[in-house]
Short mmCIF file of C-alpha atoms and ligand atoms in Angstrom, two decimals:
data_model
loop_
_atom_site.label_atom_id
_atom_site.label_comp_id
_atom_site.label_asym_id
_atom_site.label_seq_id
_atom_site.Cartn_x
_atom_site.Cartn_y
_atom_site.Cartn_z
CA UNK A 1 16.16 -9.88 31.71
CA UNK A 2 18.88 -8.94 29.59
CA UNK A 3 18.48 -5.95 27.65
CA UNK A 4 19.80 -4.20 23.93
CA UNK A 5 21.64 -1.06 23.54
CA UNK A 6 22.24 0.60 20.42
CA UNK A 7 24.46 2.77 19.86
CA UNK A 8 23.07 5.37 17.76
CA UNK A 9 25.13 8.71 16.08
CA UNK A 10 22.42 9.81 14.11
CA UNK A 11 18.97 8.82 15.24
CA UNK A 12 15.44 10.03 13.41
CA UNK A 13 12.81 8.67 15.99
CA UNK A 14 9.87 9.46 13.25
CA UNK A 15 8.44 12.21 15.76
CA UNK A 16 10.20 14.93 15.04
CA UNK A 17 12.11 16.62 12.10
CA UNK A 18 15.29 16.54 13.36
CA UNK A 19 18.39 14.16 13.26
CA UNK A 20 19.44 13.41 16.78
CA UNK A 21 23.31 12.46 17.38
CA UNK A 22 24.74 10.43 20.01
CA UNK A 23 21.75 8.86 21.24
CA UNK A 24 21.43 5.38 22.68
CA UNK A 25 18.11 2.78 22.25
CA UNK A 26 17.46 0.61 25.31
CA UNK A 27 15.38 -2.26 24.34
CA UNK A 28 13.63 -4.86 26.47
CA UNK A 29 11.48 -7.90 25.76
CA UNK A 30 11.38 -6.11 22.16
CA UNK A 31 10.10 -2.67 23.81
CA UNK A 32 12.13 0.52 24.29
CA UNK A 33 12.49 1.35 27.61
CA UNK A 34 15.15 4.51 26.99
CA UNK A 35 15.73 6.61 23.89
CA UNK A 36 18.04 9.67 24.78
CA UNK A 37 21.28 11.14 25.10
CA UNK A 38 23.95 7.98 25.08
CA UNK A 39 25.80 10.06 27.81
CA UNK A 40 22.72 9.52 29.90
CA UNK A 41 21.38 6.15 28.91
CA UNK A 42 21.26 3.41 31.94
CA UNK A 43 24.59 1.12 32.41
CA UNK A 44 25.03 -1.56 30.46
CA UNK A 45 24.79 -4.77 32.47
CA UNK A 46 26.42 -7.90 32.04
CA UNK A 47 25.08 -9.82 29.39
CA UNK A 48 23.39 -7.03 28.14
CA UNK A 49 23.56 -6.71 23.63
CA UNK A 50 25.16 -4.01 22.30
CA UNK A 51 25.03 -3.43 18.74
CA UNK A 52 26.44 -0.14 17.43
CA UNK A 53 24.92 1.03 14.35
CA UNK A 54 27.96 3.19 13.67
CA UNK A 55 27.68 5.95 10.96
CA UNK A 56 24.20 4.33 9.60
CA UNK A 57 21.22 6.38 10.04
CA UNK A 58 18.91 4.92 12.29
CA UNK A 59 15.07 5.13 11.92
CA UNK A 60 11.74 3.90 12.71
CA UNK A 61 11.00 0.65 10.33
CA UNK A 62 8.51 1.75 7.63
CA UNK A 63 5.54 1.20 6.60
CA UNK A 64 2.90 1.04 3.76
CA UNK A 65 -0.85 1.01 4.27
CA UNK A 66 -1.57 0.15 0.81
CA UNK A 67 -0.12 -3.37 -0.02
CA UNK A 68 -2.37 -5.67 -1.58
CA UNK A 69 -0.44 -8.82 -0.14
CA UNK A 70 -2.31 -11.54 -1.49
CA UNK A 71 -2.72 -10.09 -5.16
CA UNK A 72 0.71 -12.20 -6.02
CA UNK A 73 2.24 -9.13 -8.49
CA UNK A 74 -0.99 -9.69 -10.74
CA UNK A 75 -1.25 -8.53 -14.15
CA UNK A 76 -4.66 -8.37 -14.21
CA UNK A 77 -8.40 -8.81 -12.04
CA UNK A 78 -8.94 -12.42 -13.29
CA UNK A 79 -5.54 -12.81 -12.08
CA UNK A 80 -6.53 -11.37 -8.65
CA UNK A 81 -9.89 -13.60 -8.02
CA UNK A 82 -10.06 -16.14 -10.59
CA UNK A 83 -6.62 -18.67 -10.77
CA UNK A 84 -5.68 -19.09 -7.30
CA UNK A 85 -6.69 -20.80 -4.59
CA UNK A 86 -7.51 -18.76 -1.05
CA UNK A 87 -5.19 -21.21 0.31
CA UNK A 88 -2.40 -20.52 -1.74
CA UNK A 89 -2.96 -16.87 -1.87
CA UNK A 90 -1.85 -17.38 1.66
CA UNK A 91 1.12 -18.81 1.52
CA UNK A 92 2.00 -16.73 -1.32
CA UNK A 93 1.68 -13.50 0.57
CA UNK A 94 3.14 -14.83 3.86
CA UNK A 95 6.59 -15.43 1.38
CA UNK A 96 6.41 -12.16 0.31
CA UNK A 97 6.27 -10.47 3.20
CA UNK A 98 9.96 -11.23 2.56
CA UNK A 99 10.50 -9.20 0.49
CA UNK A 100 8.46 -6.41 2.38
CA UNK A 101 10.83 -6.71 5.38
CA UNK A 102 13.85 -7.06 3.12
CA UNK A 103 13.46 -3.16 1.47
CA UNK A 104 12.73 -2.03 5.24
CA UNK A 105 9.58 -2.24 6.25
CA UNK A 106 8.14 -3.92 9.10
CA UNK A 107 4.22 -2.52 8.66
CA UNK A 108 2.09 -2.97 6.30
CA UNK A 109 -1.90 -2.34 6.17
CA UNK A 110 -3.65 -4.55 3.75
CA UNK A 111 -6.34 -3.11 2.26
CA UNK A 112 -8.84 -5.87 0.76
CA UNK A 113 -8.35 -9.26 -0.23
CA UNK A 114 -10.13 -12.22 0.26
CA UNK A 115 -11.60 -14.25 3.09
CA UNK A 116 -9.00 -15.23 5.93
CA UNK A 117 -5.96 -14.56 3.59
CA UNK A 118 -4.17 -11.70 4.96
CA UNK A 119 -5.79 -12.69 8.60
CA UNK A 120 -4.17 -16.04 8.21
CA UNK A 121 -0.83 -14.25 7.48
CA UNK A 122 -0.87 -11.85 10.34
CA UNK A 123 -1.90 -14.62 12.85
CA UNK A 124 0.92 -16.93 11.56
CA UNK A 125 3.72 -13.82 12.04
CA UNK A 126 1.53 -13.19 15.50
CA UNK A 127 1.87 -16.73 16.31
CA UNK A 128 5.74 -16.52 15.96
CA UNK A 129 5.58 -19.54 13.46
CA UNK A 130 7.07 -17.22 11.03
CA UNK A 131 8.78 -14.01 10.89
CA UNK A 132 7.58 -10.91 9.33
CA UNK A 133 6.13 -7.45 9.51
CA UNK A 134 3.30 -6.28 11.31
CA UNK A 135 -0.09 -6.46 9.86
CA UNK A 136 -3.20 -5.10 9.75
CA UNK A 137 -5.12 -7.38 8.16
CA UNK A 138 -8.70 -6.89 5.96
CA UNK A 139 -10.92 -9.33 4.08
CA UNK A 140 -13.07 -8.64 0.90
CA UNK A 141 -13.87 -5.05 -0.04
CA UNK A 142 -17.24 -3.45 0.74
CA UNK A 143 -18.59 -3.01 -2.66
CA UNK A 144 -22.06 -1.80 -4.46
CA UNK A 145 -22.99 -2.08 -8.10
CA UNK A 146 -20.61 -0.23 -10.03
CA UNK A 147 -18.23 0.30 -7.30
CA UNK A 148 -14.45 -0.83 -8.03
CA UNK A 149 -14.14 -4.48 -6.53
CA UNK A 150 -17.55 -5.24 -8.54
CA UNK A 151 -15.67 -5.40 -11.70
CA UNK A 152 -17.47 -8.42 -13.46
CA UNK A 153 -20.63 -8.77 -14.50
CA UNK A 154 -23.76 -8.86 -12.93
CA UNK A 155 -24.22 -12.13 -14.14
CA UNK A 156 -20.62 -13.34 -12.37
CA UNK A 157 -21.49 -11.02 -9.09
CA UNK A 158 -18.71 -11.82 -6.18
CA UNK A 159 -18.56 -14.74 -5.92
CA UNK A 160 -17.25 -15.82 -2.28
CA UNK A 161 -13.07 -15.59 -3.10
CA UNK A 162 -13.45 -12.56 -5.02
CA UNK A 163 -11.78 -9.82 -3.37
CA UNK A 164 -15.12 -7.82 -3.79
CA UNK A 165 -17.94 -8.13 -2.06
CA UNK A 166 -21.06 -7.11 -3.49
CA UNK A 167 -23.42 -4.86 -0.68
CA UNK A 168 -25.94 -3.74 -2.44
CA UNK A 169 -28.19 -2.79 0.35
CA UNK A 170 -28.00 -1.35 3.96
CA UNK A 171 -28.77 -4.29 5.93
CA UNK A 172 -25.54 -6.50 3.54
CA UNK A 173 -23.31 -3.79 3.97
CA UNK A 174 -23.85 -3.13 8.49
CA UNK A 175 -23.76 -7.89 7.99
CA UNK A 176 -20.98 -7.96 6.25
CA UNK A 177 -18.71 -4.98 8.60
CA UNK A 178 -19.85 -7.62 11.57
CA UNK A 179 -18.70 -10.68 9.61
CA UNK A 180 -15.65 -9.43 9.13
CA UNK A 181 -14.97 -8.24 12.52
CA UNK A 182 -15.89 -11.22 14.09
CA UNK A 183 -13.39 -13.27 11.84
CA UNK A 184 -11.00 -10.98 12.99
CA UNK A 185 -10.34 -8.09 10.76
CA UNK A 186 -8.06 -4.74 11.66
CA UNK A 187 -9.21 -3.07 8.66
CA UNK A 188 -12.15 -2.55 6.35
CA UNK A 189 -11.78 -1.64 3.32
CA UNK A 190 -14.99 0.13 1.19
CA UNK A 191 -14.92 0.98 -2.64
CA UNK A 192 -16.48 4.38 -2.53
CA UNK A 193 -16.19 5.03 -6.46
CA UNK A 194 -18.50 4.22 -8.83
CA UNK A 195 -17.77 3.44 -12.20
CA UNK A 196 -20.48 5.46 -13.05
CA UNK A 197 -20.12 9.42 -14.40
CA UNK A 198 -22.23 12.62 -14.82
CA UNK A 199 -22.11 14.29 -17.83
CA UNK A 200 -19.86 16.45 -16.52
CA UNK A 201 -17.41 13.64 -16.31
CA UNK A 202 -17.62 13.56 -12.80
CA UNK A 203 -17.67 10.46 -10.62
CA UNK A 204 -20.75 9.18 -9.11
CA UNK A 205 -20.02 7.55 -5.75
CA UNK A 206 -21.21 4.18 -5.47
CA UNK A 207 -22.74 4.59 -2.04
CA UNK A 208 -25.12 7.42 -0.52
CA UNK A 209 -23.81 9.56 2.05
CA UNK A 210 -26.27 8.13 4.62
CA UNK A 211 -24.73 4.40 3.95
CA UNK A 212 -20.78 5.45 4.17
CA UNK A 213 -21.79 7.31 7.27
CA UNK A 214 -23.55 4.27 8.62
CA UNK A 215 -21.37 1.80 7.59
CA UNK A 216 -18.09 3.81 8.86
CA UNK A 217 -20.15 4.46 12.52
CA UNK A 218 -20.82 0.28 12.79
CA UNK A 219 -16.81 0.05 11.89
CA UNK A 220 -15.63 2.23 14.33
CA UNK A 221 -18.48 1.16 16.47
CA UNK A 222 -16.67 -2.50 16.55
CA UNK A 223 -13.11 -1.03 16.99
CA UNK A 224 -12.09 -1.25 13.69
CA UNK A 225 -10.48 1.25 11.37
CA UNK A 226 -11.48 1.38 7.77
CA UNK A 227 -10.13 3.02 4.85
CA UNK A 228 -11.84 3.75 1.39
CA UNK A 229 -10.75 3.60 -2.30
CA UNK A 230 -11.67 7.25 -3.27
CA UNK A 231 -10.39 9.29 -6.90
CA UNK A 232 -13.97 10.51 -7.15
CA UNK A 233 -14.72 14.53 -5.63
CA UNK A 234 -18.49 12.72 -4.69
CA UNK A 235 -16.59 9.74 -2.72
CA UNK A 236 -13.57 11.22 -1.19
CA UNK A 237 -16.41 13.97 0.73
CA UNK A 238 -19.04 11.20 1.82
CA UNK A 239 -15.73 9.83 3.44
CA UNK A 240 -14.10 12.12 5.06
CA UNK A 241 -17.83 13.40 6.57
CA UNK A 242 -18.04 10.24 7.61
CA UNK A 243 -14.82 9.97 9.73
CA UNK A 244 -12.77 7.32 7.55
CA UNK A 245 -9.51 6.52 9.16
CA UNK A 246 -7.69 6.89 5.22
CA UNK A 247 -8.76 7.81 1.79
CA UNK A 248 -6.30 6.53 -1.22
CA UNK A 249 -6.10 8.50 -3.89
CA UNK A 250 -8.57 11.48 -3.33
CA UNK A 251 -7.14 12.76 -6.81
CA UNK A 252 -10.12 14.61 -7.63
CA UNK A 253 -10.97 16.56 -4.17
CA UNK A 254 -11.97 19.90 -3.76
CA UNK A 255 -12.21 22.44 -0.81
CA UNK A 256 -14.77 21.32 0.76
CA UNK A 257 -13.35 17.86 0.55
CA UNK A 258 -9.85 19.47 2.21
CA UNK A 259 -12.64 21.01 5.03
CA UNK A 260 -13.90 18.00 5.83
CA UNK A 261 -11.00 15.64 6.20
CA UNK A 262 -9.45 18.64 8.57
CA UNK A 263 -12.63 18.57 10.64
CA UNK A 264 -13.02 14.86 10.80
CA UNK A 265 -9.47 14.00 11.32
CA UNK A 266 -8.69 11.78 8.29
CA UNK A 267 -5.58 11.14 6.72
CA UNK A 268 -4.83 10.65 2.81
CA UNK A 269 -2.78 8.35 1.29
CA UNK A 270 -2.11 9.14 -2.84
CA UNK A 271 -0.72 5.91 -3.43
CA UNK A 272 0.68 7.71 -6.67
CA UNK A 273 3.50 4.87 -6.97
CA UNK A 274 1.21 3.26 -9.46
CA UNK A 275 0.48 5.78 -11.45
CA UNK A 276 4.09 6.67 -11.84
CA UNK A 277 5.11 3.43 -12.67
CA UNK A 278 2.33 2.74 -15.05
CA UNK A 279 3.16 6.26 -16.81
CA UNK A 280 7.10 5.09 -16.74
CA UNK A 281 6.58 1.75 -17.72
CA UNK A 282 4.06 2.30 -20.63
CA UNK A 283 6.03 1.77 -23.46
CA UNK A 284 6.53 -1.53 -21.84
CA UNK A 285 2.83 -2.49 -22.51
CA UNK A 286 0.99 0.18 -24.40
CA UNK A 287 2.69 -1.13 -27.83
CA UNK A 288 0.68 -4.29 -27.02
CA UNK A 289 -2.22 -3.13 -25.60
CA UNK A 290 -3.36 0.38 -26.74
CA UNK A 291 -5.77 0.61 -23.92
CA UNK A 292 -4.77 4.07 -23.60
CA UNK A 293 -4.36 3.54 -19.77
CA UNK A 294 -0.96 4.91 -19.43
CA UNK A 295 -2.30 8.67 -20.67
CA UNK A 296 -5.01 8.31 -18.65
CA UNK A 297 -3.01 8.03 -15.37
CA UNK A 298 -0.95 10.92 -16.77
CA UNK A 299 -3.91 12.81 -16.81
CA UNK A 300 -4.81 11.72 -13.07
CA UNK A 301 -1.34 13.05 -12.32
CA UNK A 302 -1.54 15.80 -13.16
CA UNK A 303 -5.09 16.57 -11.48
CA UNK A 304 -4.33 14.70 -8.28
CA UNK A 305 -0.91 16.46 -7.65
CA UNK A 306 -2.41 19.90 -7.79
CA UNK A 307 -5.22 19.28 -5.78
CA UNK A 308 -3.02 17.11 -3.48
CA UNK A 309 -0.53 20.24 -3.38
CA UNK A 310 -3.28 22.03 -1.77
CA UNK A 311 -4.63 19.53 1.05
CA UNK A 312 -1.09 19.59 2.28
CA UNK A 313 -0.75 23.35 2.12
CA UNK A 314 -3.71 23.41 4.40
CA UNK A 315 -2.32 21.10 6.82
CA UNK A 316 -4.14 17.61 5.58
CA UNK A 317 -1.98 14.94 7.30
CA UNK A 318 -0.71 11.98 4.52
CA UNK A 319 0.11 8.90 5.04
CA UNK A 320 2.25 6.77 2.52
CA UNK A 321 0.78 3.66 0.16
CA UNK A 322 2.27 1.90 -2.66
CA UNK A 323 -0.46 -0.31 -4.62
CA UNK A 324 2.28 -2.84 -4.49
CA UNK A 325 0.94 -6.82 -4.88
CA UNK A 326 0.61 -5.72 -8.75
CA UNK A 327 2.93 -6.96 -12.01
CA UNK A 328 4.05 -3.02 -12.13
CA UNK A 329 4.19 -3.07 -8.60
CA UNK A 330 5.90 -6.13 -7.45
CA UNK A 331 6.41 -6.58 -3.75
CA UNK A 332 9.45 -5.22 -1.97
CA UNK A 333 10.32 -3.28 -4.70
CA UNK A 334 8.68 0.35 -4.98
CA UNK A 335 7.37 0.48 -1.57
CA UNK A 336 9.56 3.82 -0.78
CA UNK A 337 8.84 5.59 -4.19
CA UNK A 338 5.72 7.21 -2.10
CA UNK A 339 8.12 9.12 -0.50
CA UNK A 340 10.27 10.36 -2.80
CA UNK A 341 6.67 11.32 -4.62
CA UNK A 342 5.47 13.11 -1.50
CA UNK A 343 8.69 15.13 -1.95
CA UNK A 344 8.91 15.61 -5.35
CA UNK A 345 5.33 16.24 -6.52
CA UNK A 346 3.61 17.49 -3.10
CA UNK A 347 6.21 19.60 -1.42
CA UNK A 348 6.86 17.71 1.47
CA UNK A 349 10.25 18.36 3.16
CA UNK A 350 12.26 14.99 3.48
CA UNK A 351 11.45 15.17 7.37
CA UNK A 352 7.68 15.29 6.66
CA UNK A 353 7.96 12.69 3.94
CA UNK A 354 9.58 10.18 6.09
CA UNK A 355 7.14 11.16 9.29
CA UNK A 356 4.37 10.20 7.32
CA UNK A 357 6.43 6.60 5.91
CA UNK A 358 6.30 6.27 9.83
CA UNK A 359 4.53 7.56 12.69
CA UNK A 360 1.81 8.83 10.97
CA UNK A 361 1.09 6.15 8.74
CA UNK A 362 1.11 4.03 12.17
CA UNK A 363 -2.44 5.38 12.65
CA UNK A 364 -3.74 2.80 10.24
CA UNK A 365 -2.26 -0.44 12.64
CA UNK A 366 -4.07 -1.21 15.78
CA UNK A 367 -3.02 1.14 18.52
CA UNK A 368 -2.01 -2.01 20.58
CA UNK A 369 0.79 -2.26 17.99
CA UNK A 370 2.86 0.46 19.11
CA UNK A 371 5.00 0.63 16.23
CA UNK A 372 5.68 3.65 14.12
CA UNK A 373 8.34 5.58 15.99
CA UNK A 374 11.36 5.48 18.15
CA UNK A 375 10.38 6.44 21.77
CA UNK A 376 9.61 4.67 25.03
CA UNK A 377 6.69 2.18 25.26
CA UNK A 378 7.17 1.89 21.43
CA UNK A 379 8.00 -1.50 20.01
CA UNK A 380 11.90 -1.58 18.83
CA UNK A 381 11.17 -1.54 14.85
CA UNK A 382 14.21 -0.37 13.55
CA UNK A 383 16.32 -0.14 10.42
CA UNK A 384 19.88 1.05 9.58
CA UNK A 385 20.23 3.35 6.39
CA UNK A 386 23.48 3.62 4.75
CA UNK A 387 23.79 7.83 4.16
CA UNK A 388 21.12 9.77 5.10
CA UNK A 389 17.37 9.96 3.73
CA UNK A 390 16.82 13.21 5.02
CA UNK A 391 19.65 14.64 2.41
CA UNK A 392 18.30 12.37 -0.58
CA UNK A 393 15.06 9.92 0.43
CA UNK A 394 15.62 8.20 -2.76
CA UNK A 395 18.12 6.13 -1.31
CA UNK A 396 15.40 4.29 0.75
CA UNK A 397 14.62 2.40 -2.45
CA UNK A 398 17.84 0.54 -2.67
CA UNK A 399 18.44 -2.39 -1.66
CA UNK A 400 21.73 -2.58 -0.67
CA UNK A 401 21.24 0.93 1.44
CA UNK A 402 19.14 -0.77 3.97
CA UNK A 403 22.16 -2.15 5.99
CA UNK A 404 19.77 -4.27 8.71
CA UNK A 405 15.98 -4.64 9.80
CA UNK A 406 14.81 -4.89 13.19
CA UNK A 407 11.89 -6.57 14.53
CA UNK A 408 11.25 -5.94 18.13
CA UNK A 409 14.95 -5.50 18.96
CA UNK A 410 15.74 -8.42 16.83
CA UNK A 411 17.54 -8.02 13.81
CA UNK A 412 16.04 -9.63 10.97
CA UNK A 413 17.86 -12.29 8.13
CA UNK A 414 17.08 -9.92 5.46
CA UNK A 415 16.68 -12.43 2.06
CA UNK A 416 14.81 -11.98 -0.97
CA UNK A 417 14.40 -15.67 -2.03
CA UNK A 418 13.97 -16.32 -5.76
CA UNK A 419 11.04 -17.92 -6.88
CA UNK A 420 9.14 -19.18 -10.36
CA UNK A 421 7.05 -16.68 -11.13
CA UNK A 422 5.23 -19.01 -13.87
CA UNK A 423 3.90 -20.67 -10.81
CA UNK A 424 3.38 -18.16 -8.41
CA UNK A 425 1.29 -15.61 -9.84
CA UNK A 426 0.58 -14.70 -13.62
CA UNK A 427 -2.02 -17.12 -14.31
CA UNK A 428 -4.36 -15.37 -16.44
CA UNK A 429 -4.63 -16.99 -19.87
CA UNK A 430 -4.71 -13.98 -21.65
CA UNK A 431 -2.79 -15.24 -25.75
CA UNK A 432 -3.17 -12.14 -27.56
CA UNK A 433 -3.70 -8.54 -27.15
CA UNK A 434 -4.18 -7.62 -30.39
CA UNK A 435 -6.17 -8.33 -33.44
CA UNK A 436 -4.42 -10.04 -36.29
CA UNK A 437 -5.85 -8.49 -39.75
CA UNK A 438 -4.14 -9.28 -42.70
CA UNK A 439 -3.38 -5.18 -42.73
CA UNK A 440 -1.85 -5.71 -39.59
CA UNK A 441 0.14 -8.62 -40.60
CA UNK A 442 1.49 -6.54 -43.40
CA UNK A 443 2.33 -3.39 -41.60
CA UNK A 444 4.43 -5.64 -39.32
CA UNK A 445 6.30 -6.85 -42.28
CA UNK A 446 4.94 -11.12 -41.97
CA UNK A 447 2.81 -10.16 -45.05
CA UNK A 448 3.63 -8.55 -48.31
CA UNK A 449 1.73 -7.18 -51.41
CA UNK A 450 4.25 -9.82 -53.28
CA UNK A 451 4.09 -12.55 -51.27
CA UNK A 452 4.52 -14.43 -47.66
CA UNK A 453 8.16 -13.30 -45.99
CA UNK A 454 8.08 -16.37 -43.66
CA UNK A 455 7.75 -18.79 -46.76
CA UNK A 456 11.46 -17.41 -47.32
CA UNK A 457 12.37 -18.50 -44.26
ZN1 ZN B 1 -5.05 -0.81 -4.08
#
């Protein structure tokens, strides 16, 4: 079988913090079978690939374990569950999974959807009817009353496309796990906050500690990994006693929160992208809204990268997430800004940053995946960087940096196609944001005191 080499000067194989120079990848059927010294690599044979990756940086592909990749960039949760078909959420996300693979990375983990969407997806990819990252796939979120993912009424509930699903006892929540596993899940997802707060202000977790711990014990007990949505101090400790594989967010842990995850081997993942784009974007949307949403993240920030600060001081292991499937998210865009945020907010070195864009964040994929770094018995997920992350990471997030994309040894056509948004996503029939008073009117000038402006028109 003929095999790849790659000719690597600098190579970062995701395990170590180090840039490696000279090196040579041997790839075969999509595996590496040698990373090492180029002096020493085995002889190229006749009809053997070489492709020399010159000056470019060479690294393990990345990957996100927070992309929602059936949300379609929504602006909103009637946008998420209400105007789209499960079928078309399908086909949506399998075409943007182009533009995942386009800004470099060949992972993602999708945490919650709907039904068979993002299984459908991965088993397409799997299938090698399309081409496209790897993916750990999930169906609807485990949620109880008040939980995130239960965010209609009582009298709506979830029904069966909503990305929620409502588990509002013991015996729904251990049926539902073994539904989704036997339809062929990677991931579960659970909503551990409740919507709920004591007068404190503090969160009230939406399930006891005796239900996460069972529900994350029948998960694990089926082979499954699952990860939780977690700001709340209550949430983020029920699930890391109980042994989740990732928390997102965990903005509002405390020591014994850091304790726990360190004793039960959890990882965190801020997912912090959003925030920072909702607080950068604001002006964008606040002048129409005034929800007040925008200084309510910057508050979050501000909480969540202190206490953050200190899970990674005491050795906490992160993982990277993006919240990307969302209109201030849009896919293949923002992906990398987790790491620059790791950096620039939590301390990280750029070595550590990118380790956890990798290897670490590998942990959330099915071991049988094998992706995540660049060593032997690892599949060949590769991408060439123009400069080098480890002297400025931002340069992950552009486009044009990210010189090729390699699946498996195979380099990738790396195209964003275009697309009508109008009838892709953004379906919600939201008309106004605001309410039109006659005071209003005048303050924005279409009314005066002496008369109607637009009459003059
Ligand atoms: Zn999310």
């Amino acid at each position: 079988m003929p095999r790849t080499h790659v000719l690597c000067q600098q190579l970062f194989t995701g395990l170590e913090d180090n840039v490696r120079r000279d090196q040579t990848l041997v790839i075969e059927d999509g595996v590496l079978s040698y990373t090492g010294p180029a002096a020493e690599a085995p002889a190229q044979a006749p009809g053997d690939e070489v492709i020399d990756a010159g000056q470019h940086f060479v690294m393990p592909g990345l990957i996100d374990v927070h992309t929602h990749l059936v949300f379609g960039n929504a602006k909103s949760e009637e946008d998420i569950d209400l105007h789209v078909s499960p079928e078309f959420r399908a086909l949506r996300g399998l075409f943007f999974t182009q533009h995942v693979l386009a800004a470099g990375y060949t992972s993602v983990v999708v945490p919650g959807d709907a039904g068979q969407c993002s299984i459908s997806v991965r088993n397409a990819i799997d299938a090698g009817m399309f081409t496209g990252p790897h993916i750990a796939a999930s169906s609807n979120v485990i949620a109880n009353r008040q939980s995130l993912n239960d965010w209609f009424p009582s009298w709506v509930g979830t029904p069966e496309y909503f990305t929620g699903r409502l588990c509002a006892t013991r015996e729904a929540q251990i049926a539902e796990i073994r539904r989704q596993a036997k339809d062929g899940v990677d991931v579960i997802k659970i909503a551990m906050d409740g919507t709920h707060r004591r007068d404190n202000g503090e969160h009230i977790a939406a399930f006891t500690e005796d239900e996460t711990r069972a529900m994350v014990d029948e998960v694990h007990r089926l082979g499954k990994k699952v990860a939780v949505h977690a700001y709340g101090r209550e949430a983020v400790l029920y699930a890391a006693r109980a042994g989740v594989d990732v928390i997102f967010h965990a903005f509002f842990l405390d020591e014994a929160c850091i304790e726990a995850i360190l004793e039960s081997g959890s990882h965190l993942a801020p997912t912090f992208t959003m925030l920072a784009n909702n607080v950068e974007f604001a002006e964008d949307y606040e002048a129409s809204t005034r929800s007040g949403y925008a200084e309510m993240q910057r508050r979050v920030i501000d909480i969540g990268c202190r206490n953050l600060r200190r899970a990674h001081e005491a050795g906490v292991p992160f993982m990277t997430g993006s919240d990307s499937g969302f209109a201030i998210t849009p896919y293949g865009e923002w992906h990398a800004r987790e790491i620059e945020i790791l950096v620039d907010w939590l301390g990280f070195t750029p070595a550590e940053a990118l380790r956890a864009a990798t290897s670490v964040s590998a942990k959330m994929l099915p071991a049988s995946r094998r992706v995540g770094a660049l060593e032997v018995g690892r599949q060949a997920d590769f991408i060439l960087v123009e400069g080098s992350p480890l002297d400025d990471v931002r340069i992950l997030q552009e486009r044009d940096r990210i010189r090729g994309v390699f699946l498996g040894g195979r380099r990738v056509e790396s195209r964003v196609p275009g697309y009508d948004p109008n009838r892709v996503s953004d379906f919600n029939t939201v008309k106004w944001s605001e309410l039109h008073t006659r005071a209003r009117a005048m303050s924005l000038g279409k009314r005066s005191a002496t008369g109607n402006p637009l009459q003059d028109m």
